[in-house]
Backbone as JSON Lines, residues from 0, in Angstrom:
{"i":0,"aa":"M","n":[-4.49,-20.73,20.97],"ca":[-5.17,-20.5,19.69],"c":[-6.12,-19.31,19.77]}
{"i":1,"aa":"F","n":[-6.92,-19.24,20.84],"ca":[-7.84,-18.14,21.01],"c":[-7.1,-16.8,21.08]}
{"i":2,"aa":"K","n":[-5.96,-16.83,21.74],"ca":[-5.19,-15.6,21.92],"c":[-4.74,-15.05,20.58]}
{"i":3,"aa":"E","n":[-4.29,-15.92,19.68],"ca":[-3.85,-15.49,18.36],"c":[-5.02,-14.9,17.57]}
{"i":4,"aa":"Q","n":[-6.2,-15.54,17.67],"ca":[-7.39,-15.04,16.99],"c":[-7.77,-13.66,17.51]}
{"i":5,"aa":"I","n":[-7.69,-13.51,18.81],"ca":[-8.06,-12.23,19.43],"c":[-7.12,-11.12,18.97]}
{"i":6,"aa":"I","n":[-5.81,-11.39,19.01],"ca":[-4.82,-10.38,18.61],"c":[-5.0,-10.01,17.15]}
{"i":7,"aa":"S","n":[-5.17,-11.0,16.29],"ca":[-5.34,-10.75,14.86],"c":[-6.59,-9.92,14.58]}
{"i":8,"aa":"T","n":[-7.68,-10.25,15.25],"ca":[-8.93,-9.52,15.07],"c":[-8.81,-8.09,15.57]}
{"i":9,"aa":"A","n":[-8.25,-7.93,16.76],"ca":[-8.11,-6.59,17.34],"c":[-7.22,-5.71,16.47]}
{"i":10,"aa":"K","n":[-6.15,-6.28,15.96],"ca":[-5.25,-5.52,15.1],"c":[-5.97,-5.04,13.85]}
{"i":11,"aa":"R","n":[-6.76,-5.92,13.25],"ca":[-7.5,-5.55,12.04],"c":[-8.52,-4.46,12.34]}
{"i":12,"aa":"L","n":[-9.23,-4.58,13.44],"ca":[-10.25,-3.59,13.8],"c":[-9.63,-2.25,14.19]}
{"i":13,"aa":"F","n":[-8.56,-2.29,14.98],"ca":[-7.88,-1.05,15.37],"c":[-7.3,-0.33,14.15]}
{"i":14,"aa":"S","n":[-6.69,-1.11,13.26],"ca":[-6.04,-0.53,12.08],"c":[-7.04,0.14,11.15]}
{"i":15,"aa":"G","n":[-8.22,-0.44,11.05],"ca":[-9.2,0.09,10.12],"c":[-10.14,1.12,10.69]}
{"i":16,"aa":"N","n":[-10.35,1.11,12.03],"ca":[-11.35,1.98,12.64],"c":[-10.81,2.9,13.72]}
{"i":17,"aa":"G","n":[-9.56,2.73,14.1],"ca":[-9.06,3.43,15.26],"c":[-9.28,2.56,16.49]}
{"i":18,"aa":"I","n":[-8.83,3.03,17.64],"ca":[-8.88,2.22,18.85],"c":[-10.15,2.48,19.66]}
{"i":19,"aa":"R","n":[-10.51,3.74,19.8],"ca":[-11.59,4.11,20.71],"c":[-12.97,3.66,20.21]}
{"i":20,"aa":"K","n":[-13.12,3.55,18.9],"ca":[-14.42,3.13,18.34],"c":[-14.64,1.62,18.46]}
{"i":21,"aa":"V","n":[-13.59,0.89,18.74],"ca":[-13.68,-0.57,18.82],"c":[-13.86,-0.99,20.28]}
{"i":22,"aa":"S","n":[-14.92,-1.71,20.54],"ca":[-15.19,-2.18,21.9],"c":[-14.66,-3.6,22.08]}
{"i":23,"aa":"M","n":[-14.55,-4.0,23.33],"ca":[-14.14,-5.37,23.62],"c":[-15.18,-6.35,23.08]}
{"i":24,"aa":"S","n":[-16.44,-5.94,23.05],"ca":[-17.49,-6.79,22.49],"c":[-17.27,-6.99,20.99]}
{"i":25,"aa":"D","n":[-16.87,-5.91,20.31],"ca":[-16.58,-6.01,18.87],"c":[-15.46,-7.02,18.62]}
{"i":26,"aa":"I","n":[-14.44,-6.95,19.46],"ca":[-13.29,-7.84,19.31],"c":[-13.69,-9.29,19.56]}
{"i":27,"aa":"A","n":[-14.46,-9.5,20.62],"ca":[-14.9,-10.86,20.95],"c":[-15.74,-11.44,19.82]}
{"i":28,"aa":"E","n":[-16.66,-10.64,19.31],"ca":[-17.52,-11.1,18.22],"c":[-16.71,-11.4,16.97]}
{"i":29,"aa":"G","n":[-15.79,-10.5,16.63],"ca":[-14.96,-10.69,15.44],"c":[-14.05,-11.9,15.54]}
{"i":30,"aa":"A","n":[-13.58,-12.19,16.75],"ca":[-12.68,-13.32,16.95],"c":[-13.43,-14.64,17.15]}
{"i":31,"aa":"G","n":[-14.75,-14.53,17.32],"ca":[-15.53,-15.74,17.52],"c":[-15.33,-16.37,18.88]}
{"i":32,"aa":"V","n":[-15.11,-15.52,19.9],"ca":[-14.93,-16.02,21.26],"c":[-15.9,-15.29,22.18]}
{"i":33,"aa":"S","n":[-16.11,-15.84,23.36],"ca":[-16.97,-15.18,24.34],"c":[-16.2,-14.03,24.99]}
{"i":34,"aa":"K","n":[-16.94,-13.09,25.57],"ca":[-16.28,-11.99,26.27],"c":[-15.49,-12.52,27.48]}
{"i":35,"aa":"R","n":[-15.99,-13.58,28.07],"ca":[-15.27,-14.18,29.2],"c":[-13.9,-14.67,28.76]}
{"i":36,"aa":"T","n":[-13.86,-15.37,27.62],"ca":[-12.58,-15.85,27.09],"c":[-11.66,-14.68,26.77]}
{"i":37,"aa":"L","n":[-12.22,-13.62,26.2],"ca":[-11.44,-12.43,25.87],"c":[-10.8,-11.84,27.12]}
{"i":38,"aa":"Y","n":[-11.6,-11.66,28.18],"ca":[-11.08,-11.03,29.39],"c":[-10.15,-11.96,30.18]}
{"i":39,"aa":"E","n":[-10.26,-13.25,29.96],"ca":[-9.31,-14.17,30.57],"c":[-7.93,-14.05,29.92]}
{"i":40,"aa":"S","n":[-7.92,-13.62,28.66],"ca":[-6.66,-13.48,27.92],"c":[-6.06,-12.09,28.09]}
{"i":41,"aa":"F","n":[-6.94,-11.07,28.13],"ca":[-6.48,-9.68,28.23],"c":[-7.37,-8.92,29.2]}
{"i":42,"aa":"E","n":[-6.76,-8.26,30.14],"ca":[-7.49,-7.56,31.18],"c":[-8.38,-6.46,30.62]}
{"i":43,"aa":"N","n":[-7.86,-5.75,29.63],"ca":[-8.62,-4.65,29.04],"c":[-8.08,-4.35,27.63]}
{"i":44,"aa":"K","n":[-8.64,-3.35,27.0],"ca":[-8.26,-3.01,25.63],"c":[-6.81,-2.55,25.55]}
{"i":45,"aa":"E","n":[-6.35,-1.82,26.56],"ca":[-4.97,-1.33,26.51],"c":[-3.97,-2.48,26.6]}
{"i":46,"aa":"A","n":[-4.26,-3.48,27.43],"ca":[-3.37,-4.64,27.53],"c":[-3.27,-5.35,26.18]}
{"i":47,"aa":"L","n":[-4.39,-5.42,25.49],"ca":[-4.42,-6.03,24.16],"c":[-3.63,-5.18,23.17]}
{"i":48,"aa":"L","n":[-3.77,-3.88,23.25],"ca":[-3.05,-2.97,22.37],"c":[-1.54,-3.08,22.58]}
{"i":49,"aa":"V","n":[-1.11,-3.16,23.83],"ca":[0.31,-3.29,24.14],"c":[0.87,-4.58,23.54]}
{"i":50,"aa":"E","n":[0.1,-5.66,23.61],"ca":[0.55,-6.93,23.05],"c":[0.67,-6.85,21.52]}
{"i":51,"aa":"I","n":[-0.27,-6.16,20.88],"ca":[-0.2,-5.97,19.43],"c":[1.06,-5.2,19.05]}
{"i":52,"aa":"L","n":[1.35,-4.13,19.79],"ca":[2.55,-3.34,19.53],"c":[3.81,-4.16,19.74]}
{"i":53,"aa":"R","n":[3.79,-5.02,20.77],"ca":[4.95,-5.86,21.04],"c":[5.2,-6.84,19.89]}
{"i":54,"aa":"E","n":[4.15,-7.49,19.42],"ca":[4.3,-8.45,18.33],"c":[4.74,-7.76,17.03]}
{"i":55,"aa":"D","n":[4.15,-6.6,16.75],"ca":[4.54,-5.86,15.54],"c":[5.99,-5.44,15.61]}
{"i":56,"aa":"F","n":[6.41,-4.99,16.8],"ca":[7.8,-4.57,16.96],"c":[8.75,-5.73,16.7]}
{"i":57,"aa":"L","n":[8.46,-6.9,17.28],"ca":[9.34,-8.05,17.09],"c":[9.41,-8.45,15.62]}
{"i":58,"aa":"R","n":[8.27,-8.39,14.93],"ca":[8.23,-8.76,13.51],"c":[9.04,-7.77,12.67]}
{"i":59,"aa":"I","n":[8.84,-6.48,12.92],"ca":[9.53,-5.46,12.13],"c":[11.01,-5.39,12.49]}
{"i":60,"aa":"Y","n":[11.32,-5.52,13.79],"ca":[12.71,-5.41,14.22],"c":[13.56,-6.52,13.62]}
{"i":61,"aa":"T","n":[12.95,-7.67,13.38],"ca":[13.67,-8.78,12.76],"c":[14.29,-8.36,11.44]}
{"i":62,"aa":"C","n":[13.62,-7.46,10.73],"ca":[14.14,-6.98,9.44],"c":[15.41,-6.15,9.63]}
{"i":63,"aa":"L","n":[15.56,-5.56,10.79],"ca":[16.77,-4.78,11.07],"c":[17.84,-5.61,11.75]}
{"i":64,"aa":"D","n":[17.47,-6.78,12.2],"ca":[18.38,-7.58,13.02],"c":[18.76,-8.9,12.35]}
{"i":65,"aa":"E","n":[18.61,-8.97,11.01],"ca":[18.95,-10.21,10.32],"c":[20.46,-10.43,10.36]}
{"i":66,"aa":"P","n":[20.91,-11.67,10.35],"ca":[22.34,-11.97,10.39],"c":[23.08,-11.34,9.22]}
{"i":67,"aa":"D","n":[24.3,-10.94,9.46],"ca":[25.12,-10.33,8.41],"c":[25.69,-11.43,7.52]}
{"i":68,"aa":"T","n":[24.81,-12.04,6.72],"ca":[25.25,-13.11,5.82],"c":[24.88,-12.77,4.39]}
{"i":69,"aa":"G","n":[25.42,-13.5,3.45],"ca":[25.1,-13.26,2.06],"c":[25.7,-11.96,1.56]}
{"i":70,"aa":"T","n":[25.03,-11.36,0.59],"ca":[25.56,-10.13,-0.01],"c":[24.83,-8.89,0.47]}
{"i":71,"aa":"N","n":[23.92,-9.02,1.43],"ca":[23.17,-7.86,1.91],"c":[24.08,-6.82,2.56]}
{"i":72,"aa":"T","n":[23.92,-5.57,2.12],"ca":[24.61,-4.46,2.76],"c":[23.65,-3.85,3.78]}
{"i":73,"aa":"A","n":[24.15,-2.9,4.55],"ca":[23.29,-2.19,5.48],"c":[22.17,-1.49,4.73]}
{"i":74,"aa":"L","n":[22.45,-1.01,3.53],"ca":[21.42,-0.35,2.72],"c":[20.32,-1.32,2.33]}
{"i":75,"aa":"D","n":[20.67,-2.54,1.92],"ca":[19.66,-3.55,1.59],"c":[18.73,-3.8,2.78]}
{"i":76,"aa":"I","n":[19.31,-3.92,3.96],"ca":[18.53,-4.21,5.16],"c":[17.57,-3.06,5.47]}
{"i":77,"aa":"I","n":[18.05,-1.82,5.34],"ca":[17.21,-0.65,5.6],"c":[16.07,-0.57,4.59]}
{"i":78,"aa":"L","n":[16.35,-0.9,3.33],"ca":[15.31,-0.86,2.3],"c":[14.25,-1.92,2.55]}
{"i":79,"aa":"H","n":[14.67,-3.11,2.96],"ca":[13.7,-4.16,3.29],"c":[12.87,-3.76,4.52]}
{"i":80,"aa":"F","n":[13.53,-3.14,5.48],"ca":[12.86,-2.68,6.69],"c":[11.78,-1.65,6.35]}
{"i":81,"aa":"N","n":[12.11,-0.72,5.47],"ca":[11.16,0.32,5.1],"c":[9.93,-0.27,4.43]}
{"i":82,"aa":"R","n":[10.12,-1.3,3.6],"ca":[8.98,-1.95,2.95],"c":[8.09,-2.63,4.0]}
{"i":83,"aa":"E","n":[8.69,-3.2,5.01],"ca":[7.92,-3.87,6.06],"c":[7.08,-2.84,6.83]}
{"i":84,"aa":"L","n":[7.63,-1.65,7.03],"ca":[6.9,-0.59,7.71],"c":[5.64,-0.22,6.95]}
{"i":85,"aa":"Q","n":[5.74,-0.17,5.61],"ca":[4.6,0.22,4.79],"c":[3.51,-0.84,4.82]}
{"i":86,"aa":"I","n":[3.89,-2.1,4.93],"ca":[2.91,-3.17,5.01],"c":[2.07,-3.02,6.28]}
{"i":87,"aa":"N","n":[2.68,-2.46,7.31],"ca":[2.04,-2.34,8.61],"c":[1.29,-1.0,8.73]}
{"i":88,"aa":"S","n":[0.46,-0.67,7.74],"ca":[-0.22,0.62,7.72],"c":[-1.5,0.59,8.54]}
{"i":89,"aa":"V","n":[-1.85,1.74,9.12],"ca":[-3.07,1.87,9.91],"c":[-3.75,3.19,9.56]}
{"i":90,"aa":"C","n":[-5.0,3.34,9.95],"ca":[-5.74,4.56,9.64],"c":[-5.3,5.71,10.56]}
{"i":91,"aa":"D","n":[-5.69,6.94,10.16],"ca":[-5.31,8.12,10.93],"c":[-5.84,8.07,12.36]}
{"i":92,"aa":"A","n":[-7.05,7.55,12.51],"ca":[-7.68,7.52,13.83],"c":[-6.85,6.73,14.84]}
{"i":93,"aa":"F","n":[-6.14,5.71,14.36],"ca":[-5.31,4.9,15.26],"c":[-4.28,5.79,15.96]}
{"i":94,"aa":"Y","n":[-3.59,6.64,15.17],"ca":[-2.55,7.5,15.74],"c":[-3.13,8.54,16.68]}
{"i":95,"aa":"K","n":[-4.33,9.02,16.38],"ca":[-4.97,10.01,17.24],"c":[-5.44,9.38,18.55]}
{"i":96,"aa":"D","n":[-5.88,8.13,18.46],"ca":[-6.43,7.46,19.64],"c":[-5.37,6.95,20.61]}
{"i":97,"aa":"I","n":[-4.23,6.55,20.08],"ca":[-3.24,5.87,20.91],"c":[-2.72,6.75,22.04]}
{"i":98,"aa":"V","n":[-2.8,8.08,21.87],"ca":[-2.32,8.99,22.91],"c":[-3.14,8.88,24.19]}
{"i":99,"aa":"H","n":[-4.3,8.26,24.11],"ca":[-5.16,8.1,25.29],"c":[-4.83,6.83,26.07]}
{"i":100,"aa":"Y","n":[-3.8,6.11,25.65],"ca":[-3.42,4.85,26.3],"c":[-1.94,4.91,26.71]}
{"i":101,"aa":"P","n":[-1.68,5.37,27.93],"ca":[-0.31,5.62,28.4],"c":[0.63,4.42,28.29]}
{"i":102,"aa":"A","n":[0.15,3.24,28.64],"ca":[1.02,2.05,28.58],"c":[1.41,1.76,27.13]}
{"i":103,"aa":"A","n":[0.47,1.95,26.21],"ca":[0.75,1.73,24.79],"c":[1.73,2.78,24.27]}
{"i":104,"aa":"M","n":[1.57,4.02,24.7],"ca":[2.49,5.09,24.29],"c":[3.89,4.81,24.79]}
{"i":105,"aa":"A","n":[4.0,4.31,26.02],"ca":[5.32,3.99,26.58],"c":[5.96,2.84,25.81]}
{"i":106,"aa":"A","n":[5.16,1.84,25.47],"ca":[5.68,0.7,24.69],"c":[6.13,1.15,23.31]}
{"i":107,"aa":"Q","n":[5.34,2.02,22.7],"ca":[5.69,2.52,21.37],"c":[6.97,3.34,21.42]}
{"i":108,"aa":"A","n":[7.14,4.16,22.44],"ca":[8.35,4.97,22.59],"c":[9.58,4.08,22.75]}
{"i":109,"aa":"A","n":[9.46,3.02,23.55],"ca":[10.57,2.09,23.75],"c":[10.91,1.37,22.44]}
{"i":110,"aa":"N","n":[9.88,1.0,21.69],"ca":[10.1,0.33,20.4],"c":[10.84,1.24,19.43]}
{"i":111,"aa":"K","n":[10.41,2.5,19.35],"ca":[11.04,3.45,18.44],"c":[12.51,3.69,18.8]}
{"i":112,"aa":"K","n":[12.81,3.75,20.11],"ca":[14.19,3.95,20.54],"c":[15.07,2.77,20.13]}
{"i":113,"aa":"A","n":[14.54,1.56,20.33],"ca":[15.3,0.36,19.97],"c":[15.57,0.33,18.46]}
{"i":114,"aa":"M","n":[14.56,0.7,17.66],"ca":[14.74,0.69,16.21],"c":[15.7,1.78,15.76]}
{"i":115,"aa":"L","n":[15.64,2.95,16.42],"ca":[16.55,4.03,16.06],"c":[17.99,3.65,16.39]}
{"i":116,"aa":"D","n":[18.2,3.01,17.54],"ca":[19.55,2.56,17.91],"c":[20.1,1.57,16.89]}
{"i":117,"aa":"R","n":[19.25,0.64,16.46],"ca":[19.69,-0.34,15.47],"c":[19.94,0.33,14.12]}
{"i":118,"aa":"M","n":[19.08,1.3,13.76],"ca":[19.26,2.03,12.51],"c":[20.6,2.76,12.49]}
{"i":119,"aa":"M","n":[20.97,3.34,13.62],"ca":[22.24,4.06,13.69],"c":[23.42,3.11,13.5]}
{"i":120,"aa":"S","n":[23.32,1.91,14.05],"ca":[24.41,0.96,13.87],"c":[24.51,0.53,12.41]}
{"i":121,"aa":"L","n":[23.36,0.44,11.72],"ca":[23.37,0.09,10.31],"c":[23.95,1.22,9.46]}
{"i":122,"aa":"L","n":[23.65,2.45,9.81],"ca":[24.2,3.58,9.07],"c":[25.73,3.6,9.19]}
{"i":123,"aa":"K","n":[26.22,3.35,10.39],"ca":[27.67,3.31,10.59],"c":[28.29,2.14,9.85]}
{"i":124,"aa":"R","n":[27.61,1.01,9.85],"ca":[28.1,-0.14,9.09],"c":[28.12,0.18,7.6]}
{"i":125,"aa":"G","n":[27.1,0.88,7.13],"ca":[27.03,1.25,5.72],"c":[28.19,2.14,5.28]}
{"i":126,"aa":"V","n":[28.66,2.98,6.2],"ca":[29.83,3.8,5.89],"c":[31.04,2.9,5.66]}
{"i":127,"aa":"D","n":[31.23,1.91,6.53],"ca":[32.35,0.98,6.39],"c":[32.23,0.15,5.1]}
{"i":128,"aa":"E","n":[30.99,-0.13,4.68],"ca":[30.77,-0.92,3.47],"c":[30.88,-0.08,2.19]}
{"i":129,"aa":"G","n":[30.94,1.23,2.36],"ca":[31.06,2.09,1.18],"c":[29.74,2.42,0.49]}
{"i":130,"aa":"V","n":[28.62,2.21,1.19],"ca":[27.33,2.54,0.58],"c":[26.76,3.85,1.12]}
{"i":131,"aa":"F","n":[27.27,4.32,2.26],"ca":[26.86,5.6,2.82],"c":[28.06,6.54,2.92]}
{"i":132,"aa":"L","n":[27.82,7.82,2.73],"ca":[28.89,8.82,2.74],"c":[29.5,8.95,4.14]}
{"i":133,"aa":"P","n":[30.83,9.0,4.24],"ca":[31.47,9.08,5.55],"c":[31.45,10.49,6.15]}
{"i":134,"aa":"E","n":[31.24,11.52,5.31],"ca":[31.34,12.89,5.81],"c":[30.04,13.43,6.39]}
{"i":135,"aa":"I","n":[29.0,12.59,6.44],"ca":[27.69,13.0,6.97],"c":[27.73,12.99,8.5]}
{"i":136,"aa":"N","n":[27.03,13.97,9.11],"ca":[26.88,14.0,10.56],"c":[25.71,13.07,10.92]}
{"i":137,"aa":"Y","n":[26.02,11.85,11.32],"ca":[24.96,10.87,11.55],"c":[24.23,11.07,12.87]}
{"i":138,"aa":"D","n":[24.81,11.83,13.78],"ca":[24.07,12.19,14.99],"c":[22.9,13.1,14.62]}
{"i":139,"aa":"M","n":[23.14,14.0,13.67],"ca":[22.07,14.86,13.17],"c":[21.03,14.05,12.4]}
{"i":140,"aa":"I","n":[21.51,13.06,11.65],"ca":[20.6,12.18,10.91],"c":[19.66,11.47,11.88]}
{"i":141,"aa":"A","n":[20.19,11.04,13.03],"ca":[19.36,10.36,14.04],"c":[18.23,11.27,14.5]}
{"i":142,"aa":"L","n":[18.53,12.55,14.69],"ca":[17.51,13.5,15.1],"c":[16.45,13.67,14.0]}
{"i":143,"aa":"M","n":[16.89,13.69,12.74],"ca":[15.96,13.82,11.62],"c":[15.03,12.62,11.54]}
{"i":144,"aa":"I","n":[15.59,11.42,11.73],"ca":[14.78,10.2,11.69],"c":[13.75,10.22,12.82]}
{"i":145,"aa":"R","n":[14.19,10.67,13.99],"ca":[13.29,10.71,15.14],"c":[12.13,11.67,14.91]}
{"i":146,"aa":"E","n":[12.45,12.84,14.32],"ca":[11.4,13.82,14.05],"c":[10.46,13.34,12.95]}
{"i":147,"aa":"H","n":[11.02,12.67,11.94],"ca":[10.17,12.16,10.86],"c":[9.19,11.12,11.39]}
{"i":148,"aa":"A","n":[9.64,10.34,12.36],"ca":[8.78,9.29,12.94],"c":[7.57,9.9,13.64]}
{"i":149,"aa":"K","n":[7.65,11.19,14.0],"ca":[6.53,11.85,14.66],"c":[5.45,12.25,13.67]}
{"i":150,"aa":"M","n":[5.75,12.2,12.39],"ca":[4.8,12.59,11.36],"c":[3.84,11.45,11.02]}
{"i":151,"aa":"L","n":[3.25,10.86,12.03],"ca":[2.31,9.76,11.83],"c":[1.03,10.07,12.59]}
{"i":152,"aa":"P","n":[-0.05,10.36,11.88],"ca":[-0.13,10.48,10.43],"c":[0.53,11.76,9.95]}
{"i":153,"aa":"P","n":[0.76,11.94,8.63],"ca":[1.36,13.17,8.12],"c":[0.49,14.37,8.47]}
{"i":154,"aa":"P","n":[1.1,15.56,8.63],"ca":[0.32,16.77,8.92],"c":[-0.71,17.05,7.82]}
{"i":155,"aa":"E","n":[-1.7,17.87,8.15],"ca":[-2.79,18.15,7.21],"c":[-2.32,18.79,5.92]}
{"i":156,"aa":"I","n":[-1.17,19.45,5.93],"ca":[-0.67,20.09,4.72],"c":[-0.45,19.08,3.6]}
{"i":157,"aa":"F","n":[-0.29,17.81,3.95],"ca":[-0.06,16.75,2.96],"c":[-1.35,15.97,2.65]}
{"i":158,"aa":"E","n":[-2.5,16.52,3.0],"ca":[-3.74,15.75,2.93],"c":[-4.1,15.28,1.51]}
{"i":159,"aa":"K","n":[-3.61,15.97,0.45],"ca":[-3.97,15.54,-0.9],"c":[-3.12,14.37,-1.39]}
{"i":160,"aa":"Y","n":[-2.14,13.97,-0.58],"ca":[-1.28,12.83,-0.93],"c":[-1.61,11.65,-0.03]}
{"i":161,"aa":"T","n":[-1.34,10.45,-0.53],"ca":[-1.52,9.26,0.3],"c":[-0.36,9.17,1.3]}
{"i":162,"aa":"H","n":[-0.57,8.4,2.37],"ca":[0.5,8.21,3.35],"c":[1.73,7.59,2.68]}
{"i":163,"aa":"E","n":[1.48,6.68,1.74],"ca":[2.59,6.02,1.05],"c":[3.42,7.02,0.26]}
{"i":164,"aa":"E","n":[2.76,7.95,-0.42],"ca":[3.48,8.97,-1.19],"c":[4.34,9.84,-0.28]}
{"i":165,"aa":"V","n":[3.76,10.28,0.83],"ca":[4.49,11.14,1.76],"c":[5.7,10.4,2.32]}
{"i":166,"aa":"H","n":[5.46,9.19,2.8],"ca":[6.55,8.41,3.4],"c":[7.66,8.13,2.39]}
{"i":167,"aa":"N","n":[7.29,7.65,1.2],"ca":[8.3,7.29,0.21],"c":[9.08,8.49,-0.29]}
{"i":168,"aa":"T","n":[8.41,9.64,-0.43],"ca":[9.11,10.84,-0.89],"c":[10.18,11.27,0.11]}
{"i":169,"aa":"F","n":[9.81,11.32,1.39],"ca":[10.77,11.71,2.41],"c":[11.87,10.66,2.57]}
{"i":170,"aa":"F","n":[11.46,9.38,2.53],"ca":[12.44,8.32,2.7],"c":[13.46,8.31,1.56]}
{"i":171,"aa":"L","n":[12.99,8.4,0.31],"ca":[13.92,8.37,-0.83],"c":[14.82,9.59,-0.86]}
{"i":172,"aa":"L","n":[14.26,10.74,-0.51],"ca":[15.07,11.96,-0.45],"c":[16.18,11.8,0.58]}
{"i":173,"aa":"F","n":[15.82,11.25,1.74],"ca":[16.8,11.05,2.8],"c":[17.86,10.02,2.42]}
{"i":174,"aa":"I","n":[17.4,8.82,2.0],"ca":[18.34,7.72,1.81],"c":[19.27,7.98,0.62]}
{"i":175,"aa":"R","n":[18.74,8.59,-0.45],"ca":[19.58,8.88,-1.61],"c":[20.61,9.94,-1.27]}
{"i":176,"aa":"G","n":[20.24,10.86,-0.39],"ca":[21.16,11.94,-0.02],"c":[22.38,11.47,0.73]}
{"i":177,"aa":"I","n":[22.3,10.33,1.43],"ca":[23.46,9.86,2.19],"c":[24.2,8.73,1.47]}
{"i":178,"aa":"C","n":[23.69,8.31,0.29],"ca":[24.31,7.21,-0.44],"c":[25.54,7.64,-1.23]}
{"i":179,"aa":"T","n":[26.52,6.77,-1.29],"ca":[27.64,6.93,-2.21],"c":[27.16,6.51,-3.61]}
{"i":180,"aa":"D","n":[28.03,6.62,-4.61],"ca":[27.65,6.17,-5.95],"c":[27.27,4.68,-5.93]}
{"i":181,"aa":"N","n":[28.01,3.9,-5.15],"ca":[27.72,2.47,-5.05],"c":[26.36,2.25,-4.38]}
{"i":182,"aa":"G","n":[26.08,3.04,-3.35],"ca":[24.8,2.93,-2.67],"c":[23.65,3.3,-3.59]}
{"i":183,"aa":"R","n":[23.84,4.29,-4.43],"ca":[22.78,4.71,-5.36],"c":[22.52,3.64,-6.42]}
{"i":184,"aa":"R","n":[23.54,2.9,-6.78],"ca":[23.34,1.8,-7.73],"c":[22.46,0.72,-7.1]}
{"i":185,"aa":"I","n":[22.69,0.45,-5.81],"ca":[21.87,-0.54,-5.11],"c":[20.42,-0.03,-5.0]}
{"i":186,"aa":"L","n":[20.29,1.25,-4.63],"ca":[18.96,1.84,-4.48],"c":[18.2,1.8,-5.81]}
{"i":187,"aa":"K","n":[18.89,2.07,-6.91],"ca":[18.25,2.07,-8.22],"c":[17.65,0.7,-8.55]}
{"i":188,"aa":"Q","n":[18.31,-0.37,-8.11],"ca":[17.8,-1.72,-8.38],"c":[16.42,-1.91,-7.73]}
{"i":189,"aa":"Y","n":[16.25,-1.35,-6.53],"ca":[14.96,-1.48,-5.85],"c":[13.9,-0.62,-6.54]}
{"i":190,"aa":"I","n":[14.29,0.55,-7.02],"ca":[13.35,1.42,-7.71],"c":[12.92,0.79,-9.03]}
{"i":191,"aa":"V","n":[13.87,0.21,-9.74],"ca":[13.56,-0.45,-11.02],"c":[12.58,-1.6,-10.8]}
{"i":192,"aa":"K","n":[12.72,-2.3,-9.67],"ca":[11.81,-3.41,-9.36],"c":[10.42,-2.92,-8.96]}
{"i":193,"aa":"G","n":[10.28,-1.6,-8.82],"ca":[8.98,-1.04,-8.47],"c":[8.69,-0.98,-6.99]}
{"i":194,"aa":"Y","n":[9.71,-1.2,-6.15],"ca":[9.48,-1.18,-4.71],"c":[9.14,0.2,-4.18]}
{"i":195,"aa":"Y","n":[9.67,1.25,-4.82],"ca":[9.51,2.59,-4.29],"c":[8.92,3.57,-5.29]}
{"i":196,"aa":"I","n":[8.07,3.1,-6.17],"ca":[7.37,3.99,-7.07],"c":[6.08,4.43,-6.39]}
{"i":197,"aa":"T","n":[5.87,5.73,-6.26],"ca":[4.64,6.21,-5.65],"c":[3.49,5.99,-6.61]}
{"i":198,"aa":"P","n":[2.28,5.77,-6.1],"ca":[1.16,5.39,-6.95],"c":[0.69,6.46,-7.92]}
{"i":199,"aa":"T","n":[1.01,7.71,-7.66],"ca":[0.56,8.8,-8.53],"c":[1.71,9.74,-8.8]}
{"i":200,"aa":"H","n":[1.93,10.12,-10.06],"ca":[2.96,11.1,-10.38],"c":[2.4,12.49,-10.16]}
{"i":201,"aa":"R","n":[3.18,13.37,-9.54],"ca":[2.72,14.71,-9.22],"c":[3.63,15.74,-9.9]}
{"i":202,"aa":"P","n":[3.36,16.13,-11.14],"ca":[4.22,17.08,-11.84],"c":[4.19,18.47,-11.21]}
{"i":203,"aa":"F","n":[5.24,19.25,-11.47],"ca":[5.36,20.56,-10.87],"c":[4.23,21.51,-11.27]}
{"i":204,"aa":"D","n":[3.64,21.29,-12.45],"ca":[2.6,22.22,-12.88],"c":[1.33,22.11,-12.05]}
{"i":205,"aa":"K","n":[1.28,21.11,-11.18],"ca":[0.13,21.0,-10.26],"c":[0.42,21.68,-8.92]}
{"i":206,"aa":"Y","n":[1.62,22.19,-8.78],"ca":[1.99,22.79,-7.49],"c":[1.31,24.14,-7.33]}
{"i":207,"aa":"V","n":[0.66,24.34,-6.19],"ca":[0.0,25.61,-5.88],"c":[0.63,26.17,-4.62]}
{"i":208,"aa":"P","n":[1.31,27.34,-4.7],"ca":[1.96,27.91,-3.51],"c":[0.95,28.15,-2.39]}
{"i":209,"aa":"A","n":[1.42,27.95,-1.17],"ca":[0.52,28.15,-0.02],"c":[0.22,29.63,0.18]}
């Protein structure tokens, strides 16, 4: 029970403040446990961070690994997965701080590889289902997905937009581009439901060339 409280508290503090600003004392106080109990559960902050990444990965990966039952296509699964990613949002400082924790970086890299491998299998399945175009070079798509994943947080050039706007714009541009007509009909259903509407409309007349 204490371990769950500690992980939940640490995740909330790391997500909102970054990692380096949060001390083990802050985590113990927030979780309502003694520092002794905290250190009995986790050797240090990095061990706690690795456990948070592991739990998040298992939760998110489940969205990509659901049984092939019902009427869900590979596109439906990817769209649900993308929504789960957005729920798991963190502040910019988290991404800047994590590079100082080698074990956490290694865990994150392994998680991203596993998700990319699963994503590629879904893209290939989507071709067989008729929701993704067969003439696309999906090896190149894999490279694009990998590079996009590095944009966390988005570069400063996008600072006037929210993370959600940046992510959804790139995601919708990508996913719609590889969809067949049938795939676009499925995608439209999610847009109509409001799953992928960005919070602010940005008309072209606001565009200022760099």
